[in-house]
Tab-separated table of N, CA and C and ligand atoms in Angstrom:
chain	number	residue	atom	x	y	z
A	1	MET	N	-13.167	-6.745	15.355
A	1	MET	CA	-12.157	-7.404	14.482
A	1	MET	C	-11.190	-6.327	13.939
A	2	SER	N	-9.912	-6.566	14.039
A	2	SER	CA	-9.006	-5.590	13.599
A	2	SER	C	-8.801	-5.633	12.118
A	3	ARG	N	-8.487	-4.582	11.530
A	3	ARG	CA	-8.265	-4.453	10.080
A	3	ARG	C	-6.882	-5.122	9.701
A	4	LYS	N	-6.950	-5.721	8.510
A	4	LYS	CA	-5.682	-6.366	8.048
A	4	LYS	C	-4.956	-5.423	7.142
A	5	ALA	N	-3.608	-5.507	7.300
A	5	ALA	CA	-2.822	-4.730	6.431
A	5	ALA	C	-1.615	-5.593	5.922
A	6	LEU	N	-1.221	-5.434	4.624
A	6	LEU	CA	-0.081	-6.184	4.073
A	6	LEU	C	1.018	-5.197	3.859
A	7	ILE	N	2.163	-5.536	4.342
A	7	ILE	CA	3.372	-4.731	4.105
A	7	ILE	C	4.329	-5.580	3.220
A	8	VAL	N	4.722	-4.997	2.111
A	8	VAL	CA	5.638	-5.709	1.194
A	8	VAL	C	6.927	-4.891	1.220
A	9	GLU	N	7.972	-5.335	1.946
A	9	GLU	CA	9.151	-4.580	2.210
A	9	GLU	C	10.291	-5.558	2.461
A	10	ASP	N	11.405	-5.463	1.753
A	10	ASP	CA	12.508	-6.395	1.896
A	10	ASP	C	13.481	-5.974	3.022
A	11	GLU	N	13.453	-4.614	3.384
A	11	GLU	CA	14.318	-4.200	4.429
A	11	GLU	C	13.673	-4.438	5.840
A	12	PRO	N	14.295	-5.385	6.630
A	12	PRO	CA	13.612	-5.681	7.883
A	12	PRO	C	13.386	-4.522	8.844
A	13	VAL	N	14.303	-3.555	8.880
A	13	VAL	CA	14.149	-2.462	9.820
A	13	VAL	C	12.943	-1.582	9.403
A	14	THR	N	12.858	-1.322	8.097
A	14	THR	CA	11.725	-0.475	7.628
A	14	THR	C	10.446	-1.286	7.792
A	15	GLY	N	10.455	-2.562	7.423
A	15	GLY	CA	9.268	-3.368	7.545
A	15	GLY	C	8.764	-3.419	8.934
A	16	GLY	N	9.672	-3.593	9.992
A	16	GLY	CA	9.347	-3.669	11.313
A	16	GLY	C	8.731	-2.353	11.872
A	17	LEU	N	9.287	-1.234	11.368
A	17	LEU	CA	8.823	0.055	11.764
A	17	LEU	C	7.451	0.317	11.201
A	18	LEU	N	7.212	-0.068	9.929
A	18	LEU	CA	5.862	0.095	9.349
A	18	LEU	C	4.816	-0.781	10.082
A	19	ALA	N	5.301	-1.986	10.442
A	19	ALA	CA	4.381	-2.894	11.176
A	19	ALA	C	3.965	-2.338	12.534
A	20	GLU	N	4.943	-1.686	13.196
A	20	GLU	CA	4.716	-1.211	14.543
A	20	GLU	C	3.728	0.025	14.411
A	21	ILE	N	3.902	0.881	13.487
A	21	ILE	CA	3.024	2.030	13.301
A	21	ILE	C	1.619	1.512	12.995
A	22	LEU	N	1.503	0.541	12.143
A	22	LEU	CA	0.152	0.010	11.806
A	22	LEU	C	-0.481	-0.661	12.999
A	23	ARG	N	0.280	-1.409	13.765
A	23	ARG	CA	-0.265	-2.029	14.985
A	23	ARG	C	-0.848	-0.956	15.969
A	24	ARG	N	-0.119	0.098	16.085
A	24	ARG	CA	-0.637	1.165	17.008
A	24	ARG	C	-1.951	1.777	16.470
A	25	ARG	N	-2.191	1.707	15.134
A	25	ARG	CA	-3.416	2.180	14.599
A	25	ARG	C	-4.482	1.078	14.628
A	26	GLY	N	-4.181	-0.032	15.226
A	26	GLY	CA	-5.218	-1.022	15.334
A	26	GLY	C	-5.340	-2.023	14.115
A	27	PHE	N	-4.229	-1.958	13.283
A	27	PHE	CA	-4.196	-3.025	12.212
A	27	PHE	C	-3.539	-4.266	12.720
A	28	GLU	N	-3.818	-5.308	11.972
A	28	GLU	CA	-3.080	-6.590	12.168
A	28	GLU	C	-2.126	-6.716	10.859
A	29	PRO	N	-0.904	-6.339	10.999
A	29	PRO	CA	-0.056	-6.370	9.783
A	29	PRO	C	0.588	-7.703	9.506
A	30	THR	N	0.682	-8.007	8.216
A	30	THR	CA	1.433	-9.141	7.778
A	30	THR	C	2.600	-8.572	6.879
A	31	LEU	N	3.804	-9.029	7.209
A	31	LEU	CA	5.023	-8.599	6.475
A	31	LEU	C	5.471	-9.644	5.516
A	32	LEU	N	5.519	-9.303	4.188
A	32	LEU	CA	6.160	-10.174	3.227
A	32	LEU	C	7.424	-9.499	2.710
A	33	GLN	N	8.527	-10.257	2.723
A	33	GLN	CA	9.788	-9.618	2.338
A	33	GLN	C	10.099	-9.863	0.803
A	34	GLU	N	9.154	-10.540	0.165
A	34	GLU	CA	9.336	-10.724	-1.278
A	34	GLU	C	8.054	-10.254	-1.982
A	35	GLY	N	8.215	-9.824	-3.208
A	35	GLY	CA	7.160	-9.227	-3.950
A	35	GLY	C	6.270	-10.206	-4.600
A	36	LYS	N	6.826	-11.347	-5.091
A	36	LYS	CA	5.953	-12.254	-5.937
A	36	LYS	C	4.828	-12.823	-5.222
A	37	PRO	N	4.924	-13.189	-3.972
A	37	PRO	CA	3.728	-13.766	-3.307
A	37	PRO	C	2.676	-12.680	-2.974
A	38	ALA	N	2.949	-11.404	-3.205
A	38	ALA	CA	2.037	-10.365	-2.677
A	38	ALA	C	0.609	-10.445	-3.360
A	39	VAL	N	0.566	-10.621	-4.685
A	39	VAL	CA	-0.675	-10.571	-5.320
A	39	VAL	C	-1.575	-11.724	-4.944
A	40	GLY	N	-1.002	-12.888	-4.794
A	40	GLY	CA	-1.794	-14.068	-4.400
A	40	GLY	C	-2.324	-13.919	-2.943
A	41	TRP	N	-1.400	-13.452	-2.146
A	41	TRP	CA	-1.753	-13.202	-0.787
A	41	TRP	C	-2.920	-12.266	-0.602
A	42	THR	N	-2.865	-11.197	-1.376
A	42	THR	CA	-3.863	-10.132	-1.340
A	42	THR	C	-5.234	-10.639	-1.798
A	43	ARG	N	-5.174	-11.480	-2.877
A	43	ARG	CA	-6.506	-12.057	-3.293
A	43	ARG	C	-7.067	-12.932	-2.296
A	44	GLN	N	-6.240	-13.670	-1.640
A	44	GLN	CA	-6.742	-14.613	-0.646
A	44	GLN	C	-7.163	-13.955	0.631
A	45	HIS	N	-6.529	-12.973	1.114
A	45	HIS	CA	-6.768	-12.400	2.470
A	45	HIS	C	-7.519	-11.049	2.464
A	46	GLN	N	-7.627	-10.411	1.271
A	46	GLN	CA	-8.329	-9.148	1.157
A	46	GLN	C	-8.025	-8.143	2.269
A	47	PRO	N	-6.715	-7.736	2.296
A	47	PRO	CA	-6.384	-6.769	3.400
A	47	PRO	C	-7.154	-5.428	3.195
A	48	ASP	N	-7.159	-4.579	4.205
A	48	ASP	CA	-7.791	-3.218	4.120
A	48	ASP	C	-6.806	-2.231	3.605
A	49	LEU	N	-5.531	-2.591	3.634
A	49	LEU	CA	-4.536	-1.584	3.268
A	49	LEU	C	-3.263	-2.352	2.792
A	50	ILE	N	-2.524	-1.793	1.844
A	50	ILE	CA	-1.296	-2.374	1.355
A	50	ILE	C	-0.197	-1.300	1.380
A	51	LEU	N	0.939	-1.546	1.994
A	51	LEU	CA	2.086	-0.682	1.950
A	51	LEU	C	3.124	-1.427	1.080
A	52	LEU	N	3.449	-0.812	-0.047
A	52	LEU	CA	4.203	-1.571	-1.103
A	52	LEU	C	5.560	-0.829	-1.383
A	53	ASP	N	6.650	-1.554	-1.068
A	53	ASP	CA	7.968	-1.098	-1.430
A	53	ASP	C	8.154	-1.129	-2.963
A	54	LEU	N	8.885	-0.232	-3.522
A	54	LEU	CA	9.060	-0.308	-5.025
A	54	LEU	C	10.178	-1.211	-5.436
A	55	MET	N	11.251	-1.166	-4.746
A	55	MET	CA	12.483	-1.978	-5.168
A	55	MET	C	12.590	-3.151	-4.300
A	56	LEU	N	12.074	-4.293	-4.900
A	56	LEU	CA	12.123	-5.548	-4.149
A	56	LEU	C	13.097	-6.521	-4.878
A	57	PRO	N	13.702	-7.415	-4.206
A	57	PRO	CA	14.762	-8.271	-4.838
A	57	PRO	C	14.188	-9.131	-5.982
A	58	ASP	N	12.926	-9.571	-5.846
A	58	ASP	CA	12.431	-10.505	-6.865
A	58	ASP	C	11.335	-9.930	-7.644
A	59	ALA	N	10.930	-8.661	-7.505
A	59	ALA	CA	9.872	-8.081	-8.234
A	59	ALA	C	9.887	-6.571	-8.267
A	60	ASP	N	9.107	-6.021	-9.120
A	60	ASP	CA	9.054	-4.517	-9.296
A	60	ASP	C	7.693	-4.048	-8.688
A	61	GLY	N	7.748	-3.160	-7.741
A	61	GLY	CA	6.541	-2.662	-7.006
A	61	GLY	C	5.516	-2.129	-7.987
A	62	TYR	N	5.959	-1.483	-9.095
A	62	TYR	CA	5.054	-0.958	-10.100
A	62	TYR	C	4.142	-2.073	-10.669
A	63	GLU	N	4.821	-3.161	-10.979
A	63	GLU	CA	4.141	-4.287	-11.641
A	63	GLU	C	3.107	-4.907	-10.658
A	64	ILE	N	3.547	-5.025	-9.359
A	64	ILE	CA	2.676	-5.641	-8.342
A	64	ILE	C	1.366	-4.714	-8.222
A	65	CYS	N	1.645	-3.365	-8.152
A	65	CYS	CA	0.566	-2.440	-8.031
A	65	CYS	C	-0.380	-2.518	-9.267
A	66	GLU	N	0.206	-2.609	-10.396
A	66	GLU	CA	-0.618	-2.679	-11.630
A	66	GLU	C	-1.514	-3.975	-11.662
A	67	ASP	N	-0.823	-5.115	-11.228
A	67	ASP	CA	-1.567	-6.342	-11.207
A	67	ASP	C	-2.768	-6.220	-10.232
A	68	LEU	N	-2.582	-5.644	-9.081
A	68	LEU	CA	-3.642	-5.507	-8.105
A	68	LEU	C	-4.711	-4.565	-8.581
A	69	LYS	N	-4.321	-3.488	-9.280
A	69	LYS	CA	-5.344	-2.471	-9.706
A	69	LYS	C	-6.122	-2.893	-10.969
A	70	LEU	N	-5.522	-3.895	-11.714
A	70	LEU	CA	-6.272	-4.361	-12.913
A	70	LEU	C	-7.199	-5.562	-12.603
A	71	ASP	N	-7.208	-5.994	-11.314
A	71	ASP	CA	-7.949	-7.161	-10.937
A	71	ASP	C	-9.181	-6.693	-10.147
A	72	LYS	N	-10.331	-7.004	-10.547
A	72	LYS	CA	-11.607	-6.569	-9.878
A	72	LYS	C	-11.657	-7.007	-8.389
A	73	GLU	N	-11.035	-8.141	-8.136
A	73	GLU	CA	-11.079	-8.567	-6.735
A	73	GLU	C	-10.200	-7.785	-5.761
A	74	THR	N	-9.192	-7.006	-6.346
A	74	THR	CA	-8.344	-6.332	-5.484
A	74	THR	C	-8.162	-4.896	-5.784
A	75	ASN	N	-8.884	-4.291	-6.793
A	75	ASN	CA	-8.561	-2.927	-7.247
A	75	ASN	C	-9.097	-1.900	-6.272
A	76	LEU	N	-9.946	-2.179	-5.396
A	76	LEU	CA	-10.406	-1.196	-4.415
A	76	LEU	C	-9.584	-1.178	-3.050
A	77	ILE	N	-8.615	-2.030	-2.984
A	77	ILE	CA	-7.769	-1.999	-1.749
A	77	ILE	C	-6.711	-0.957	-1.858
A	78	PRO	N	-6.747	-0.002	-0.918
A	78	PRO	CA	-5.784	1.136	-1.026
A	78	PRO	C	-4.293	0.660	-1.004
A	79	VAL	N	-3.505	1.214	-1.911
A	79	VAL	CA	-2.095	0.944	-2.018
A	79	VAL	C	-1.268	2.218	-1.790
A	80	ILE	N	-0.384	2.142	-0.757
A	80	ILE	CA	0.517	3.244	-0.521
A	80	ILE	C	1.929	2.739	-0.911
A	81	MET	N	2.547	3.413	-1.922
A	81	MET	CA	3.876	3.082	-2.404
A	81	MET	C	4.898	3.625	-1.351
A	82	VAL	N	5.839	2.909	-0.955
A	82	VAL	CA	6.909	3.359	-0.087
A	82	VAL	C	8.224	3.184	-0.722
A	83	THR	N	8.883	4.282	-0.989
A	83	THR	CA	10.081	4.129	-1.792
A	83	THR	C	11.153	5.210	-1.463
A	84	ALA	N	12.378	4.847	-1.816
A	84	ALA	CA	13.485	5.835	-1.685
A	84	ALA	C	13.553	6.607	-2.936
A	85	ARG	N	12.923	6.290	-3.998
A	85	ARG	CA	13.026	7.057	-5.258
A	85	ARG	C	12.313	8.429	-5.053
A	86	VAL	N	12.950	9.493	-5.556
A	86	VAL	CA	12.340	10.809	-5.261
A	86	VAL	C	12.080	11.594	-6.594
A	87	HIS	N	12.400	10.972	-7.742
A	87	HIS	CA	12.158	11.723	-8.941
A	87	HIS	C	10.687	11.876	-9.214
A	88	HIS	N	10.300	13.011	-9.783
A	88	HIS	CA	8.955	13.261	-10.057
A	88	HIS	C	8.374	12.232	-11.011
A	89	LYS	N	9.116	11.764	-11.997
A	89	LYS	CA	8.598	10.797	-12.971
A	89	LYS	C	8.242	9.500	-12.286
A	90	ASP	N	9.041	9.142	-11.169
A	90	ASP	CA	8.718	7.874	-10.458
A	90	ASP	C	7.370	7.987	-9.792
A	91	LYS	N	7.065	9.201	-9.228
A	91	LYS	CA	5.787	9.393	-8.581
A	91	LYS	C	4.661	9.348	-9.613
A	92	VAL	N	4.912	9.957	-10.754
A	92	VAL	CA	3.861	9.894	-11.798
A	92	VAL	C	3.666	8.462	-12.230
A	93	HIS	N	4.707	7.725	-12.420
A	93	HIS	CA	4.594	6.289	-12.809
A	93	HIS	C	3.745	5.589	-11.760
A	94	GLY	N	4.088	5.817	-10.407
A	94	GLY	CA	3.357	5.162	-9.392
A	94	GLY	C	1.839	5.458	-9.523
A	95	LEU	N	1.496	6.716	-9.778
A	95	LEU	CA	0.104	7.002	-9.811
A	95	LEU	C	-0.514	6.460	-11.097
A	96	GLN	N	0.292	6.358	-12.174
A	96	GLN	CA	-0.267	5.730	-13.393
A	96	GLN	C	-0.621	4.304	-13.205
A	97	VAL	N	0.126	3.572	-12.422
A	97	VAL	CA	-0.262	2.164	-12.205
A	97	VAL	C	-1.269	2.051	-11.102
A	98	GLY	N	-1.813	3.148	-10.585
A	98	GLY	CA	-2.980	3.060	-9.633
A	98	GLY	C	-2.669	3.240	-8.176
A	99	ALA	N	-1.388	3.567	-7.801
A	99	ALA	CA	-1.076	3.735	-6.437
A	99	ALA	C	-1.965	4.866	-5.846
A	100	ASN	N	-2.460	4.755	-4.638
A	100	ASN	CA	-3.360	5.776	-4.018
A	100	ASN	C	-2.572	6.829	-3.344
A	101	GLN	N	-1.383	6.470	-2.819
A	101	GLN	CA	-0.542	7.423	-2.161
A	101	GLN	C	0.910	7.013	-2.384
A	102	TYR	N	1.841	7.988	-2.207
A	102	TYR	CA	3.230	7.701	-2.471
A	102	TYR	C	4.033	8.313	-1.367
A	103	LEU	N	4.742	7.478	-0.634
A	103	LEU	CA	5.415	7.898	0.574
A	103	LEU	C	6.967	7.724	0.301
A	104	THR	N	7.703	8.807	0.539
A	104	THR	CA	9.161	8.771	0.215
A	104	THR	C	9.953	8.541	1.509
A	105	LYS	N	10.861	7.545	1.396
A	105	LYS	CA	11.800	7.246	2.494
A	105	LYS	C	12.879	8.331	2.512
A	106	PRO	N	13.377	8.756	3.667
A	106	PRO	CA	12.852	8.413	4.955
A	106	PRO	C	11.605	9.236	5.312
A	107	PHE	N	10.642	8.563	5.929
A	107	PHE	CA	9.344	9.167	6.161
A	107	PHE	C	9.131	9.319	7.676
A	108	THR	N	8.262	10.289	8.112
A	108	THR	CA	8.002	10.348	9.546
A	108	THR	C	6.670	9.590	9.843
A	109	VAL	N	6.463	9.293	11.093
A	109	VAL	CA	5.252	8.645	11.576
A	109	VAL	C	4.029	9.484	11.047
A	110	ASP	N	4.137	10.775	11.208
A	110	ASP	CA	3.022	11.618	10.789
A	110	ASP	C	2.734	11.513	9.310
A	111	GLN	N	3.801	11.468	8.544
A	111	GLN	CA	3.610	11.382	7.017
A	111	GLN	C	2.806	10.034	6.694
A	112	LEU	N	3.260	9.000	7.384
A	112	LEU	CA	2.594	7.677	7.096
A	112	LEU	C	1.141	7.723	7.545
A	113	ASN	N	0.968	8.290	8.690
A	113	ASN	CA	-0.412	8.430	9.233
A	113	ASN	C	-1.302	9.320	8.276
A	114	ASP	N	-0.749	10.379	7.758
A	114	ASP	CA	-1.451	11.245	6.790
A	114	ASP	C	-1.813	10.480	5.565
A	115	ALA	N	-0.880	9.633	5.085
A	115	ALA	CA	-1.109	8.807	3.819
A	115	ALA	C	-2.177	7.834	4.083
A	116	ILE	N	-2.120	7.194	5.282
A	116	ILE	CA	-3.217	6.275	5.670
A	116	ILE	C	-4.623	6.896	5.734
A	117	ASN	N	-4.590	8.055	6.362
A	117	ASN	CA	-5.864	8.818	6.405
A	117	ASN	C	-6.393	9.216	5.051
A	118	ALA	N	-5.453	9.578	4.179
A	118	ALA	CA	-5.869	9.984	2.748
A	118	ALA	C	-6.453	8.828	2.015
A	119	VAL	N	-5.885	7.591	2.121
A	119	VAL	CA	-6.414	6.474	1.371
A	119	VAL	C	-7.785	6.015	1.962
A	120	PHE	N	-7.955	6.197	3.260
A	120	PHE	CA	-9.241	5.735	3.871
A	120	PHE	C	-10.362	6.803	3.417
A	121	ASP	N	-9.946	8.046	3.307
A	121	ASP	CA	-10.854	9.013	2.806
A	121	ASP	C	-11.316	8.691	1.434
A	122	TRP	N	-10.341	8.262	0.581
A	122	TRP	CA	-10.632	7.848	-0.817
A	122	TRP	C	-11.576	6.683	-0.819
A	123	ARG	N	-11.312	5.755	0.066
A	123	ARG	CA	-12.151	4.506	0.111
A	123	ARG	C	-13.582	4.841	0.565
A	124	GLU	N	-13.715	5.738	1.563
A	124	GLU	CA	-15.023	6.111	2.002
A	124	GLU	C	-15.771	6.943	0.971
A	125	GLU	N	-15.111	7.705	0.221
A	125	GLU	CA	-15.708	8.538	-0.872
A	125	GLU	C	-16.264	7.537	-1.991
A	126	LEU	N	-15.469	6.554	-2.235
A	126	LEU	CA	-15.916	5.524	-3.245
A	126	LEU	C	-17.173	4.844	-2.751
A	127	GLN	N	-17.223	4.509	-1.448
A	127	GLN	CA	-18.365	3.755	-0.902
A	127	GLN	C	-19.599	4.685	-0.882
A	128	ARG	N	-19.380	5.989	-0.616
A	128	ARG	CA	-20.514	6.959	-0.529
A	128	ARG	C	-21.071	7.075	-1.959
A	129	ARG	N	-20.145	7.245	-2.928
A	129	ARG	CA	-20.707	7.389	-4.299
A	129	ARG	C	-21.398	6.128	-4.782
A	130	GLY	N	-20.865	5.037	-4.364
A	130	GLY	CA	-21.536	3.705	-4.724
A	130	GLY	C	-22.880	3.643	-4.149
A	131	ALA	N	-23.052	4.092	-2.882
A	131	ALA	CA	-24.291	4.047	-2.178
A	131	ALA	C	-25.313	4.947	-2.744
A	132	HIS	N	-24.846	6.046	-3.340
A	132	HIS	CA	-25.864	7.002	-3.899
A	132	HIS	C	-25.964	6.864	-5.459
A	133	GLY	N	-25.437	5.842	-6.001
A	133	GLY	CA	-25.545	5.605	-7.445
A	133	GLY	C	-24.748	6.594	-8.200
B	201	LIG	CA1	13.505	-2.367	-1.086
């Protein structure tokens, strides 16, 4: 069974690129071009990974991330923020609301793959700790 990924991205070119990279890694990606349905979709489908754009037409990526990370049903799902914002304070804000990784546009395939590897390491570490009390 392939792993599910949610991509929340309003720019079709970027969304399509992200989906293609994830497909090559064996994910089954779902692309949402609006932010508001993202939290409900995540609760329902429990994806293994979320790529979240910060600047969406109908919602703020920070708020979506915070909602996901404050909810016990979704807080262990890795979130990679994908954004054109490059200021240090934006990155800090992203981490404050619980983002696991922060990817700046334009990104390379290697950078995205590194971010995915990093969040899965985090996830495995959590599971190891949980298993050993
Ligand atoms: Ca955007």
